[in-house]
Amino acid sequence: MKFLKNIWLVIVVLLSSCVNDDFARGDFLNRPPRGRILTGPPILSIGEFVSVVPVSQSSHFIFPSSHRFQKIIETGDALTEGGMLPARNDFTGFVPINDSSSLGYLSISSEASPGGVTVLDIILNADSKLWEVTASSAIDFSGVGGTKNNCSGTVTPWNTIISCEERIQLVDNNADGYNDFGWAVEIDPVTKKVIDKRWALGNFAHENITIHSNLRTAYQGADSNPGYLYKFVADNERDLSSGKLFVYFGSKAGVGSWIQLNNTTIEERNTTLDQSAAVGATIFNGIEDVEIGPDGMIYFAVKGEGQIYRFQDSDPITGVDVIMETYVGNMDYTITHVGGKTTVPWGVGNDNLAFDDDGNLWVLQDGGENYIWVVEKEHSQDNPKVKLFGIAPLGSEPTGITFTPDYKHLFISIQDPDTTNNSSEQIDAGGNSVKFNTHISLVMARNENLGSKLEL
């Protein structure tokens, strides 16, 4: 008996030494890693996929086979409250109701002239796993003198929409003293009404804006050349009607600081760009999206410079010191995809940005091949980790990405697709035939989280 016990002891020791690492990784016999309970198939996040092959645009929307899309609405579709969805879909902002990931509002900006914003009431059907539009209406901007070229924007922490006017027009048709266009406009998606144009944020070609969790600080940039980077600190939480406006001065690869501008009177608010030039603010060639990362740093895309910068603000409210660096872009990256690897240039046109729950940065390209990049959390310029999620259909650019709070679904638009794309069709998650020959807004998710039918 003692001999048998010794034999078993030797076997256990040998097995432990051979498979200990496998048990830790969860590889041996398909068992889960330590500390995890096996309850079913692994749950994969939306940012887990194999890159598509980098190719030129075609009539199809190219994306990984692990994901699906569902058409939400396209230009010309009727709205329940009258009218139709206008052209040039851009910011596609999901506003959750009570932090829900299955019930909320979808705000779609129209980068046209005149511009517009359409708000949809949407719900995720738990049985079909498809999104349904229960109401839709166009926002009335007549009370603020109209709107123009509504580009990107943001969903504020207090669940309003900010739509950004990307064009300045130095006229005052409604005689309120302010330039009519070139402002950030705040909208209540519940009442479907404009709260006001946020004059204190300054007058310039607004692309988008991001709001800090302190509910007072906002970062934004001018989508022009010369373009400038701005910080705004509101006097009160959740109220962007008054506050201090700063412009960035300093290095793009080192230290810099915030210089305060005058923005109290109407004249001061109308002359943001002139004031920025007068103080010698740092010039960028078209600032697009600005986002705050999970690491607390602020990331912003500069389309004409083909790169995304990031910086650390010494204090979002009282700080004036900044340290800036290039995060991604302005070089070639090797994409690992099915069948091999391909090295491709980042190119110009990095535009809309969004972070997923894993800390990956999604980057939508306006120009070049109009790619949808995903920059992994561990990325650095010395150790690049860049993936390619999608390629927009011929003639178009991808715009307006936002996520549901659980990060299972992303909302995105396709702007300016070629009308000749009507010769081919794709089947969405609801089994509907979709042609990418007009402006369209979609929801995307991993296959297991959207619909039940396979795409063709």
GROMACS .gro file of C-alpha atoms in nm:
model
  456
    1MET     CA    1   0.000   0.000   0.000
    2LYS     CA    2   0.285   0.239   0.086
    3PHE     CA    3   0.444   0.161  -0.252
    4LEU     CA    4   0.120   0.249  -0.436
    5LYS     CA    5   0.088   0.575  -0.243
    6ASN     CA    6   0.440   0.672  -0.346
    7ILE     CA    7   0.366   0.591  -0.710
    8TRP     CA    8   0.057   0.815  -0.704
    9LEU     CA    9   0.256   1.093  -0.540
   10VAL     CA   10   0.515   1.080  -0.819
   11ILE     CA   11   0.241   1.090  -1.084
   12VAL     CA   12   0.073   1.392  -0.921
   13VAL     CA   13   0.403   1.580  -0.896
   14LEU     CA   14   0.489   1.508  -1.259
   15LEU     CA   15   0.146   1.616  -1.380
   16SER     CA   16   0.161   1.933  -1.172
   17SER     CA   17   0.499   2.030  -1.311
   18CYS     CA   18   0.387   1.964  -1.669
   19VAL     CA   19   0.045   2.127  -1.674
   20ASN     CA   20   0.060   2.392  -1.406
   21ASP     CA   21   0.107   2.671  -1.662
   22ASP     CA   22  -0.170   2.527  -1.878
   23PHE     CA   23  -0.410   2.527  -1.587
   24ALA     CA   24  -0.317   2.888  -1.514
   25ARG     CA   25  -0.391   2.985  -1.872
   26GLY     CA   26  -0.705   2.776  -1.890
   27ASP     CA   27  -0.568   2.579  -2.189
   28PHE     CA   28  -0.551   2.227  -2.045
   29LEU     CA   29  -0.863   2.020  -2.121
   30ASN     CA   30  -1.043   2.346  -2.215
   31ARG     CA   31  -1.072   2.444  -1.852
   32PRO     CA   32  -1.106   2.809  -1.751
   33PRO     CA   33  -0.822   3.004  -1.591
   34ARG     CA   34  -0.802   3.009  -1.213
   35GLY     CA   35  -1.050   3.241  -1.053
   36ARG     CA   36  -1.306   3.203  -1.333
   37ILE     CA   37  -1.620   2.996  -1.335
   38LEU     CA   38  -1.704   2.815  -1.658
   39THR     CA   39  -2.066   2.900  -1.737
   40GLY     CA   40  -2.072   2.879  -2.116
   41PRO     CA   41  -1.886   2.998  -2.423
   42PRO     CA   42  -1.639   3.282  -2.368
   43ILE     CA   43  -1.781   3.633  -2.385
   44LEU     CA   44  -1.586   3.834  -2.638
   45SER     CA   45  -1.582   4.212  -2.648
   46ILE     CA   46  -1.669   4.416  -2.954
   47GLY     CA   47  -1.302   4.500  -3.006
   48GLU     CA   48  -1.197   4.136  -3.044
   49PHE     CA   49  -1.169   4.047  -3.412
   50VAL     CA   50  -0.927   3.947  -3.686
   51SER     CA   51  -0.832   4.241  -3.906
   52VAL     CA   52  -0.973   4.262  -4.257
   53VAL     CA   53  -0.730   4.259  -4.548
   54PRO     CA   54  -0.625   4.615  -4.638
   55VAL     CA   55  -0.770   4.671  -4.985
   56SER     CA   56  -0.921   4.958  -5.180
   57GLN     CA   57  -1.283   5.060  -5.131
   58SER     CA   58  -1.553   4.870  -5.316
   59SER     CA   59  -1.932   4.882  -5.338
   60HIS     CA   60  -1.946   4.671  -5.020
   61PHE     CA   61  -1.896   4.768  -4.658
   62ILE     CA   62  -1.603   4.547  -4.552
   63PHE     CA   63  -1.578   4.434  -4.189
   64PRO     CA   64  -1.484   4.116  -3.994
   65SER     CA   65  -1.698   3.803  -4.029
   66SER     CA   66  -1.728   3.799  -3.648
   67HIS     CA   67  -1.952   4.106  -3.663
   68ARG     CA   68  -2.284   4.211  -3.817
   69PHE     CA   69  -2.462   4.534  -3.898
   70GLN     CA   70  -2.824   4.640  -3.893
   71LYS     CA   71  -2.962   4.932  -4.090
   72ILE     CA   72  -3.128   5.190  -3.865
   73ILE     CA   73  -3.219   5.469  -4.109
   74GLU     CA   74  -3.101   5.624  -4.434
   75THR     CA   75  -3.142   5.956  -4.613
   76GLY     CA   76  -3.495   6.000  -4.743
   77ASP     CA   77  -3.660   5.767  -4.491
   78ALA     CA   78  -3.980   5.911  -4.346
   79LEU     CA   79  -3.985   6.037  -3.987
   80THR     CA   80  -4.283   5.962  -3.764
   81GLU     CA   81  -4.325   6.330  -3.674
   82GLY     CA   82  -4.311   6.447  -4.035
   83GLY     CA   83  -4.044   6.508  -4.292
   84MET     CA   84  -3.756   6.285  -4.396
   85LEU     CA   85  -3.405   6.214  -4.277
   86PRO     CA   86  -3.178   6.473  -4.442
   87ALA     CA   87  -2.851   6.397  -4.620
   88ARG     CA   88  -2.493   6.353  -4.503
   89ASN     CA   89  -2.532   6.157  -4.179
   90ASP     CA   90  -2.250   6.236  -3.937
   91PHE     CA   91  -2.243   6.219  -3.555
   92THR     CA   92  -2.446   5.918  -3.446
   93GLY     CA   93  -2.484   5.961  -3.072
   94PHE     CA   94  -2.657   5.708  -2.849
   95VAL     CA   95  -2.813   5.864  -2.538
   96PRO     CA   96  -2.913   5.594  -2.287
   97ILE     CA   97  -3.229   5.620  -2.080
   98ASN     CA   98  -3.140   5.546  -1.717
   99ASP     CA   99  -2.801   5.404  -1.826
  100SER     CA  100  -2.976   5.137  -2.031
  101SER     CA  101  -2.794   4.964  -2.315
  102SER     CA  102  -3.121   4.863  -2.480
  103LEU     CA  103  -3.333   5.177  -2.455
  104GLY     CA  104  -3.243   5.530  -2.553
  105TYR     CA  105  -3.226   5.802  -2.814
  106LEU     CA  106  -3.013   5.811  -3.127
  107SER     CA  107  -2.911   6.158  -3.244
  108ILE     CA  108  -2.801   6.183  -3.608
  109SER     CA  109  -2.639   6.502  -3.734
  110SER     CA  110  -2.664   6.620  -4.094
  111GLU     CA  111  -2.344   6.777  -4.228
  112ALA     CA  112  -2.532   6.972  -4.493
  113SER     CA  113  -2.631   7.332  -4.557
  114PRO     CA  114  -2.875   7.399  -4.408
  115GLY     CA  115  -2.785   7.143  -4.145
  116GLY     CA  116  -2.998   6.946  -3.907
  117VAL     CA  117  -3.025   6.693  -3.628
  118THR     CA  118  -3.272   6.405  -3.614
  119VAL     CA  119  -3.351   6.222  -3.290
  120LEU     CA  120  -3.481   5.865  -3.292
  121ASP     CA  121  -3.637   5.680  -2.999
  122ILE     CA  122  -3.489   5.329  -3.019
  123ILE     CA  123  -3.518   5.002  -2.829
  124LEU     CA  124  -3.341   4.667  -2.853
  125ASN     CA  125  -3.589   4.382  -2.892
  126ALA     CA  126  -3.476   4.117  -2.643
  127ASP     CA  127  -3.618   3.832  -2.850
  128SER     CA  128  -3.496   3.922  -3.197
  129LYS     CA  129  -3.183   4.107  -3.077
  130LEU     CA  130  -3.268   4.376  -3.330
  131TRP     CA  131  -3.305   4.750  -3.276
  132GLU     CA  132  -3.644   4.910  -3.340
  133VAL     CA  133  -3.724   5.277  -3.403
  134THR     CA  134  -4.040   5.376  -3.213
  135ALA     CA  135  -4.039   5.748  -3.296
  136SER     CA  136  -3.835   5.994  -3.502
  137SER     CA  137  -3.836   6.370  -3.535
  138ALA     CA  138  -3.630   6.657  -3.674
  139ILE     CA  139  -3.504   6.922  -3.433
  140ASP     CA  140  -3.633   7.276  -3.490
  141PHE     CA  141  -3.343   7.527  -3.490
  142SER     CA  142  -3.547   7.835  -3.584
  143GLY     CA  143  -3.522   7.974  -3.232
  144VAL     CA  144  -3.143   8.005  -3.262
  145GLY     CA  145  -3.126   8.130  -3.619
  146GLY     CA  146  -3.097   7.791  -3.786
  147THR     CA  147  -2.799   7.559  -3.809
  148LYS     CA  148  -2.538   7.465  -4.067
  149ASN     CA  149  -2.304   7.174  -4.142
  150ASN     CA  150  -2.370   6.977  -3.824
  151CYS     CA  151  -2.067   6.754  -3.802
  152SER     CA  152  -1.958   6.555  -3.499
  153GLY     CA  153  -2.050   6.624  -3.138
  154THR     CA  154  -2.086   6.449  -2.807
  155VAL     CA  155  -2.324   6.302  -2.554
  156THR     CA  156  -2.274   6.500  -2.234
  157PRO     CA  157  -2.246   6.330  -1.892
  158TRP     CA  158  -2.589   6.478  -1.818
  159ASN     CA  159  -2.736   6.311  -2.129
  160THR     CA  160  -2.786   6.602  -2.362
  161ILE     CA  161  -2.654   6.616  -2.718
  162ILE     CA  162  -2.405   6.871  -2.842
  163SER     CA  163  -2.405   6.909  -3.219
  164CYS     CA  164  -2.114   7.101  -3.371
  165GLU     CA  165  -2.143   7.345  -3.660
  166GLU     CA  166  -1.836   7.293  -3.879
  167ARG     CA  167  -1.877   7.609  -4.086
  168ILE     CA  168  -1.855   7.975  -3.984
  169GLN     CA  169  -2.074   8.232  -4.152
  170LEU     CA  170  -2.007   8.594  -4.057
  171VAL     CA  171  -2.365   8.712  -4.090
  172ASP     CA  172  -2.628   8.799  -3.832
  173ASN     CA  173  -2.961   8.745  -4.002
  174ASN     CA  174  -3.157   8.723  -3.676
  175ALA     CA  175  -2.996   9.042  -3.536
  176ASP     CA  176  -2.898   8.892  -3.201
  177GLY     CA  177  -2.540   9.018  -3.233
  178TYR     CA  178  -2.381   8.675  -3.271
  179ASN     CA  179  -2.244   8.527  -3.592
  180ASP     CA  180  -2.517   8.292  -3.709
  181PHE     CA  181  -2.301   7.980  -3.750
  182GLY     CA  182  -1.986   7.822  -3.613
  183TRP     CA  183  -2.110   7.724  -3.268
  184ALA     CA  184  -2.175   7.417  -3.053
  185VAL     CA  185  -2.548   7.359  -3.007
  186GLU     CA  186  -2.693   7.180  -2.704
  187ILE     CA  187  -3.008   6.971  -2.754
  188ASP     CA  188  -3.239   6.790  -2.513
  189PRO     CA  189  -3.318   6.450  -2.673
  190VAL     CA  190  -3.612   6.396  -2.438
  191THR     CA  191  -3.804   6.711  -2.535
  192LYS     CA  192  -3.651   6.719  -2.885
  193LYS     CA  193  -3.576   7.089  -2.838
  194VAL     CA  194  -3.268   7.311  -2.868
  195ILE     CA  195  -3.146   7.432  -2.529
  196ASP     CA  196  -2.923   7.700  -2.685
  197LYS     CA  197  -2.613   7.761  -2.889
  198ARG     CA  198  -2.327   7.756  -2.641
  199TRP     CA  199  -2.176   8.094  -2.725
  200ALA     CA  200  -1.916   8.086  -2.446
  201LEU     CA  201  -1.743   7.790  -2.613
  202GLY     CA  202  -1.631   8.025  -2.892
  203ASN     CA  203  -1.695   8.079  -3.261
  204PHE     CA  204  -1.497   7.861  -3.500
  205ALA     CA  205  -1.536   7.552  -3.718
  206HIS     CA  206  -1.648   7.316  -3.443
  207GLU     CA  207  -1.591   6.946  -3.518
  208ASN     CA  208  -1.667   6.795  -3.182
  209ILE     CA  209  -1.625   6.838  -2.808
  210THR     CA  210  -1.563   6.614  -2.508
  211ILE     CA  211  -1.676   6.679  -2.150
  212HIS     CA  212  -1.471   6.581  -1.845
  213SER     CA  213  -1.631   6.378  -1.564
  214ASN     CA  214  -1.595   6.684  -1.339
  215LEU     CA  215  -1.895   6.821  -1.536
  216ARG     CA  216  -1.720   7.156  -1.595
  217THR     CA  217  -1.424   7.108  -1.827
  218ALA     CA  218  -1.456   7.067  -2.203
  219TYR     CA  219  -1.189   7.013  -2.470
  220GLN     CA  220  -1.248   7.102  -2.836
  221GLY     CA  221  -1.066   7.204  -3.152
  222ALA     CA  222  -1.108   7.416  -3.465
  223ASP     CA  223  -1.138   7.208  -3.782
  224SER     CA  224  -0.957   7.457  -4.000
  225ASN     CA  225  -0.607   7.552  -4.108
  226PRO     CA  226  -0.501   7.734  -3.902
  227GLY     CA  227  -0.677   7.530  -3.636
  228TYR     CA  228  -0.644   7.561  -3.261
  229LEU     CA  229  -0.693   7.346  -2.950
  230TYR     CA  230  -0.920   7.482  -2.676
  231LYS     CA  231  -1.009   7.413  -2.315
  232PHE     CA  232  -1.325   7.552  -2.158
  233VAL     CA  233  -1.395   7.555  -1.784
  234ALA     CA  234  -1.759   7.625  -1.703
  235ASP     CA  235  -1.849   7.843  -1.407
  236ASN     CA  236  -2.101   7.582  -1.292
  237GLU     CA  237  -2.142   7.208  -1.336
  238ARG     CA  238  -2.365   7.092  -1.624
  239ASP     CA  239  -2.392   7.449  -1.754
  240LEU     CA  240  -2.191   7.553  -2.060
  241SER     CA  241  -2.343   7.902  -2.087
  242SER     CA  242  -2.051   8.077  -1.915
  243GLY     CA  243  -1.693   8.004  -1.819
  244LYS     CA  244  -1.328   8.058  -1.907
  245LEU     CA  245  -1.193   7.976  -2.253
  246PHE     CA  246  -0.827   7.884  -2.310
  247VAL     CA  247  -0.619   7.814  -2.621
  248TYR     CA  248  -0.310   7.590  -2.637
  249PHE     CA  249   0.034   7.742  -2.680
  250GLY     CA  250   0.346   7.527  -2.696
  251SER     CA  251   0.510   7.220  -2.844
  252LYS     CA  252   0.336   6.933  -3.020
  253ALA     CA  253   0.604   6.704  -2.877
  254GLY     CA  254   0.674   6.842  -2.533
  255VAL     CA  255   0.554   7.107  -2.291
  256GLY     CA  256   0.297   7.377  -2.345
  257SER     CA  257   0.039   7.583  -2.159
  258TRP     CA  258  -0.313   7.723  -2.174
  259ILE     CA  259  -0.360   8.092  -2.251
  260GLN     CA  260  -0.689   8.248  -2.146
  261LEU     CA  261  -0.896   8.427  -2.409
  262ASN     CA  262  -1.169   8.685  -2.361
  263ASN     CA  263  -1.516   8.535  -2.403
  264THR     CA  264  -1.762   8.739  -2.199
  265THR     CA  265  -1.910   8.984  -2.449
  266ILE     CA  266  -2.073   8.904  -2.782
  267GLU     CA  267  -1.785   9.066  -2.970
  268GLU     CA  268  -1.529   8.859  -2.778
  269ARG     CA  269  -1.717   8.538  -2.847
  270ASN     CA  270  -1.741   8.622  -3.218
  271THR     CA  271  -1.364   8.669  -3.247
  272THR     CA  272  -1.224   8.347  -3.101
  273LEU     CA  273  -1.000   8.277  -3.400
  274ASP     CA  274  -0.863   8.631  -3.419
  275GLN     CA  275  -0.777   8.622  -3.050
  276SER     CA  276  -0.608   8.282  -3.089
  277ALA     CA  277  -0.388   8.413  -3.369
  278ALA     CA  278  -0.306   8.729  -3.175
  279VAL     CA  279  -0.160   8.536  -2.880
  280GLY     CA  280   0.046   8.312  -3.110
  281ALA     CA  281  -0.142   7.993  -3.028
  282THR     CA  282  -0.008   7.666  -3.170
  283ILE     CA  283  -0.144   7.596  -3.517
  284PHE     CA  284  -0.282   7.254  -3.613
  285ASN     CA  285  -0.397   7.155  -3.961
  286GLY     CA  286  -0.760   7.071  -3.888
  287ILE     CA  287  -0.846   6.936  -3.543
  288GLU     CA  288  -1.116   6.673  -3.568
  289ASP     CA  289  -1.236   6.457  -3.278
  290VAL     CA  290  -1.123   6.509  -2.918
  291GLU     CA  291  -1.178   6.236  -2.657
  292ILE     CA  292  -1.073   6.169  -2.298
  293GLY     CA  293  -0.911   5.827  -2.265
  294PRO     CA  294  -0.954   5.580  -1.980
  295ASP     CA  295  -0.602   5.680  -1.871
  296GLY     CA  296  -0.719   6.038  -1.815
  297MET     CA  297  -0.519   6.175  -2.106
  298ILE     CA  298  -0.686   6.380  -2.380
  299TYR     CA  299  -0.657   6.248  -2.736
  300PHE     CA  300  -0.725   6.453  -3.048
  301ALA     CA  301  -0.705   6.380  -3.419
  302VAL     CA  302  -0.548   6.624  -3.664
  303LYS     CA  303  -0.665   6.529  -4.010
  304GLY     CA  304  -0.419   6.726  -4.219
  305GLU     CA  305  -0.120   6.608  -4.016
  306GLY     CA  306  -0.213   6.240  -4.029
  307GLN     CA  307  -0.172   6.175  -3.660
  308ILE     CA  308  -0.343   6.162  -3.324
  309TYR     CA  309  -0.188   6.355  -3.039
  310ARG     CA  310  -0.246   6.308  -2.670
  311PHE     CA  311  -0.167   6.526  -2.373
  312GLN     CA  312  -0.178   6.535  -1.997
  313ASP     CA  313  -0.350   6.838  -1.847
  314SER     CA  314  -0.194   6.927  -1.511
  315ASP     CA  315  -0.539   7.000  -1.370
  316PRO     CA  316  -0.858   7.004  -1.579
  317ILE     CA  317  -1.002   7.300  -1.388
  318THR     CA  318  -0.714   7.513  -1.261
  319GLY     CA  319  -0.412   7.374  -1.445
  320VAL     CA  320  -0.223   7.561  -1.716
  321ASP     CA  321   0.059   7.314  -1.789
  322VAL     CA  322   0.040   7.055  -2.067
  323ILE     CA  323   0.268   6.774  -2.185
  324MET     CA  324   0.192   6.660  -2.542
  325GLU     CA  325   0.306   6.376  -2.767
  326THR     CA  326   0.208   6.185  -3.081
  327TYR     CA  327   0.009   5.872  -2.992
  328VAL     CA  328  -0.046   5.715  -3.334
  329GLY     CA  329  -0.007   5.801  -3.701
  330ASN     CA  330   0.241   5.952  -3.944
  331MET     CA  331   0.402   5.612  -4.013
  332ASP     CA  332   0.336   5.267  -4.163
  333TYR     CA  333   0.179   4.987  -3.959
  334THR     CA  334   0.181   4.611  -4.016
  335ILE     CA  335  -0.168   4.462  -4.009
  336THR     CA  336  -0.203   4.092  -3.920
  337HIS     CA  337  -0.504   3.952  -4.103
  338VAL     CA  338  -0.639   3.624  -4.235
  339GLY     CA  339  -0.381   3.490  -4.474
  340GLY     CA  340  -0.084   3.694  -4.365
  341LYS     CA  341   0.043   4.041  -4.289
  342THR     CA  342   0.036   4.367  -4.484
  343THR     CA  343   0.218   4.691  -4.410
  344VAL     CA  344   0.010   4.999  -4.488
  345PRO     CA  345   0.051   5.372  -4.429
  346TRP     CA  346  -0.165   5.539  -4.167
  347GLY     CA  347  -0.228   5.821  -4.412
  348VAL     CA  348  -0.414   6.145  -4.361
  349GLY     CA  349  -0.772   6.196  -4.252
  350ASN     CA  350  -0.793   6.047  -3.901
  351ASP     CA  351  -1.126   6.189  -3.790
  352ASN     CA  352  -1.383   6.055  -3.542
  353LEU     CA  353  -1.260   5.877  -3.228
  354ALA     CA  354  -1.412   5.656  -2.957
  355PHE     CA  355  -1.276   5.431  -2.682
  356ASP     CA  356  -1.426   5.088  -2.612
  357ASP     CA  357  -1.440   4.915  -2.274
  358ASP     CA  358  -1.102   4.747  -2.327
  359GLY     CA  359  -0.933   5.083  -2.377
  360ASN     CA  360  -0.891   5.039  -2.753
  361LEU     CA  361  -0.917   5.357  -2.959
  362TRP     CA  362  -1.144   5.335  -3.265
  363VAL     CA  363  -1.041   5.576  -3.539
  364LEU     CA  364  -1.256   5.661  -3.842
  365GLN     CA  365  -1.069   5.788  -4.146
  366ASP     CA  366  -1.192   6.065  -4.377
  367GLY     CA  367  -0.964   6.031  -4.678
  368GLY     CA  368  -0.727   5.773  -4.818
  369GLU     CA  369  -0.902   5.435  -4.808
  370ASN     CA  370  -1.152   5.552  -4.543
  371TYR     CA  371  -1.052   5.282  -4.299
  372ILE     CA  372  -1.189   5.204  -3.954
  373TRP     CA  373  -0.877   5.155  -3.743
  374VAL     CA  374  -0.859   5.010  -3.393
  375VAL     CA  375  -0.553   5.109  -3.191
  376GLU     CA  376  -0.506   4.861  -2.908
  377LYS     CA  377  -0.461   4.976  -2.551
  378GLU     CA  378  -0.099   4.854  -2.536
  379HIS     CA  379   0.001   5.049  -2.848
  380SER     CA  380   0.300   5.277  -2.865
  381GLN     CA  381   0.489   5.419  -3.161
  382ASP     CA  382   0.787   5.202  -3.065
  383ASN     CA  383   0.571   4.890  -3.026
  384PRO     CA  384   0.273   4.941  -3.258
  385LYS     CA  385  -0.051   4.751  -3.207
  386VAL     CA  386  -0.291   4.859  -3.479
  387LYS     CA  387  -0.579   4.658  -3.629
  388LEU     CA  388  -0.811   4.722  -3.923
  389PHE     CA  389  -1.180   4.673  -3.846
  390GLY     CA  390  -1.343   4.799  -4.162
  391ILE     CA  391  -1.333   4.974  -4.497
  392ALA     CA  392  -1.618   5.209  -4.588
  393PRO     CA  393  -1.799   5.156  -4.920
  394LEU     CA  394  -1.674   5.327  -5.235
  395GLY     CA  395  -1.690   5.706  -5.223
  396SER     CA  396  -1.783   5.723  -4.855
  397GLU     CA  397  -1.631   5.792  -4.518
  398PRO     CA  398  -1.730   5.632  -4.185
  399THR     CA  399  -1.862   5.884  -3.931
  400GLY     CA  400  -2.006   5.936  -3.588
  401ILE     CA  401  -1.916   5.635  -3.375
  402THR     CA  402  -2.060   5.588  -3.023
  403PHE     CA  403  -2.119   5.282  -2.803
  404THR     CA  404  -2.396   5.159  -2.576
  405PRO     CA  405  -2.299   5.166  -2.204
  406ASP     CA  406  -2.229   4.790  -2.208
  407TYR     CA  407  -2.013   4.832  -2.521
  408LYS     CA  408  -2.190   4.549  -2.703
  409HIS     CA  409  -2.325   4.774  -2.977
  410LEU     CA  410  -2.172   5.062  -3.172
  411PHE     CA  411  -2.359   5.316  -3.381
  412ILE     CA  412  -2.196   5.449  -3.694
  413SER     CA  413  -2.290   5.628  -4.016
  414ILE     CA  414  -2.170   5.601  -4.373
  415GLN     CA  415  -2.155   5.942  -4.542
  416ASP     CA  416  -2.135   6.022  -4.914
  417PRO     CA  417  -2.126   5.670  -5.064
  418ASP     CA  418  -2.108   5.650  -5.442
  419THR     CA  419  -2.451   5.624  -5.604
  420THR     CA  420  -2.313   5.352  -5.833
  421ASN     CA  421  -2.296   5.119  -5.533
  422ASN     CA  422  -2.657   5.021  -5.607
  423SER     CA  423  -2.535   4.729  -5.816
  424SER     CA  424  -2.454   4.520  -5.507
  425GLU     CA  425  -2.638   4.436  -5.188
  426GLN     CA  426  -2.556   4.312  -4.840
  427ILE     CA  427  -2.791   4.140  -4.599
  428ASP     CA  428  -2.812   4.296  -4.254
  429ALA     CA  429  -2.877   4.125  -3.920
  430GLY     CA  430  -3.251   4.152  -3.974
  431GLY     CA  431  -3.237   3.979  -4.311
  432ASN     CA  432  -3.292   4.303  -4.501
  433SER     CA  433  -3.117   4.381  -4.828
  434VAL     CA  434  -2.903   4.694  -4.799
  435LYS     CA  435  -2.737   4.894  -5.076
  436PHE     CA  436  -2.465   5.137  -4.974
  437ASN     CA  437  -2.557   5.401  -5.230
  438THR     CA  438  -2.684   5.675  -4.998
  439HIS     CA  439  -2.611   5.817  -4.654
  440ILE     CA  440  -2.702   5.560  -4.391
  441SER     CA  441  -2.681   5.500  -4.015
  442LEU     CA  442  -2.612   5.154  -3.873
  443VAL     CA  443  -2.567   4.962  -3.553
  444MET     CA  444  -2.293   4.698  -3.534
  445ALA     CA  445  -2.210   4.421  -3.289
  446ARG     CA  446  -2.056   4.080  -3.264
  447ASN     CA  447  -2.268   3.813  -3.434
  448GLU     CA  448  -2.396   3.669  -3.108
  449ASN     CA  449  -2.529   4.009  -2.994
  450LEU     CA  450  -2.722   4.123  -3.301
  451GLY     CA  451  -3.007   3.942  -3.477
  452SER     CA  452  -3.022   3.575  -3.557
  453LYS     CA  453  -2.968   3.560  -3.933
  454LEU     CA  454  -2.632   3.523  -4.101
  455GLU     CA  455  -2.512   3.794  -4.340
  456LEU     CA  456  -2.446   3.695  -4.700
   0.00000   0.00000   0.00000
